[in-house]
Amino acid sequence: MKPERIDLLIHNIGQLVTMKGSPGPRRGAEMSDTGTVSGGAVAIADGVIVAAGPEADVRQAVAGLRTERTLDAEGRLVTPGLVEPHTHLVHGGSREHEYHLKLQGVPYLDILAQGGGILSTVRATRAASEDQLYEKARKSLDLLMLFGATTVEAKSGYGLTLEDELKQLRVAKRLNETHPVELVSTFMGAHAVPEEYKGRSGEYVRLVIEEMLPEVKRQGLAEYCDVFCEHGVFSVEESRQILFAAKKLGFGLKLHADEIEPLGGARLAAELGCVSAEHLLAATDEGLRAMRDAGVIAVCLPATSFNLRAPHARARDMIDMGLAVALSTDYNPGSSPTESLQLVMTLACLNLGMTPEEVITAMTVNAACAIGRGDRIGSLEPGKQADLVLYNADNPAYLPYHFGINHVDTVIKRGEIVVSGGQIVQ
Ligand code: IZC
Ligand code: ZN
């Protein structure tokens, strides 16, 4: 339906990355097609895109309509709002007290096995009030937004009791209601075996399946269920049981798969019809082919590999095999304490062998599909939500190239300017 007026017309855009075309996700060679036009404009009404493309076409499409506000992009690069499909956003405390262990070369899983790592954050999260968790997560969400994210997935998994998991999920719900960034919630009660269940993981798995999953569902606090399928954490069989139960309850499925050891997580994600599988550093060709054939999106997390000084996911091979790849910070207090998707852009180019065009695809349309939002966000096309980012850059390659700084000038969420001149609009 044609609107009666335009709320915001952004004109004089240098390069406009539209990602228009297929509903997504983009697989393999399609990931290079970003639908970029030079000399663009975007017209927005009621938080939705009315027209996006070459400025002359957009002006023609909205001719005769009153325009409430215009924004001169002054030749800047514009992309769809970045979509962050994998974070452990809500948690208490931080883990710099373990940094010296990590620097000495103590492996991530050893720190966990000694009662640190995730379990250290579990203690801090249990001890924190809901308001404290909210305040801490809000600051991180502000940073994610300042670095260009307009939608963010957030996992629980630092409570590991029913009440503490619900507490984390309620914080994510409140953030979604109060912060400009939109949140998508994932229940991850199977993130670690809590200390009080040490040596009794089977009993904890039963608690997750019989008590936590049904109650999270009853309260409508999460859309997805995720499991840390890893040596010494949850086995492939335990992961299968949890995800199978979640699927029956109507959750979408995600899986931390083959991050450190090649356990067969990729194959399990394909078997269960997960929307995405994450990490995949150790995934075999056979596992990746199974994911491709089942349409599971591969979410790569190069900041985690960088920070753990671990091997890199084979994103180049994945794309060449025809998979759809998405990218994420994996923001969490242990393996990846960063909110910068722009740092991830650089690491994806340098360490995963991706091109800047593939990186933008992986952070927009493919990331949107990895959280079930491909119909509403991830591209700039008529009818889609008006989420976009203006950068102090001329072209996509400049973003990963000039690294370690923030290029974002303006962020627009649902048609509202929420960041301007690199600052949050109060
Ligand atoms: O807190 O260490 N990998 N879970 C699985 C994490 C990293 C988060 C953490
Ligand atoms: Zn994770």
mmCIF file of C-alpha atoms and ligand atoms in Angstrom, residues 86 88 155 256 279 330 332, ligand 2:
data_model
loop_
_atom_site.group_PDB
_atom_site.id
_atom_site.type_symbol
_atom_site.label_atom_id
_atom_site.label_comp_id
_atom_site.label_asym_id
_atom_site.label_seq_id
_atom_site.Cartn_x
_atom_site.Cartn_y
_atom_site.Cartn_z
ATOM 1 C CA HIS A 86 24.926 -15.175 18.260
ATOM 2 C CA HIS A 88 25.796 -14.474 25.266
ATOM 3 C CA LYS A 155 21.369 -16.642 24.772
ATOM 4 C CA HIS A 256 27.400 -24.946 19.182
ATOM 5 C CA HIS A 279 31.692 -22.300 15.282
ATOM 6 C CA ASP A 330 29.973 -14.412 19.747
ATOM 7 C CA ASN A 332 30.589 -13.328 25.731
HETATM 8 ZN ZN ZN B 2 28.476 -19.073 21.769
#
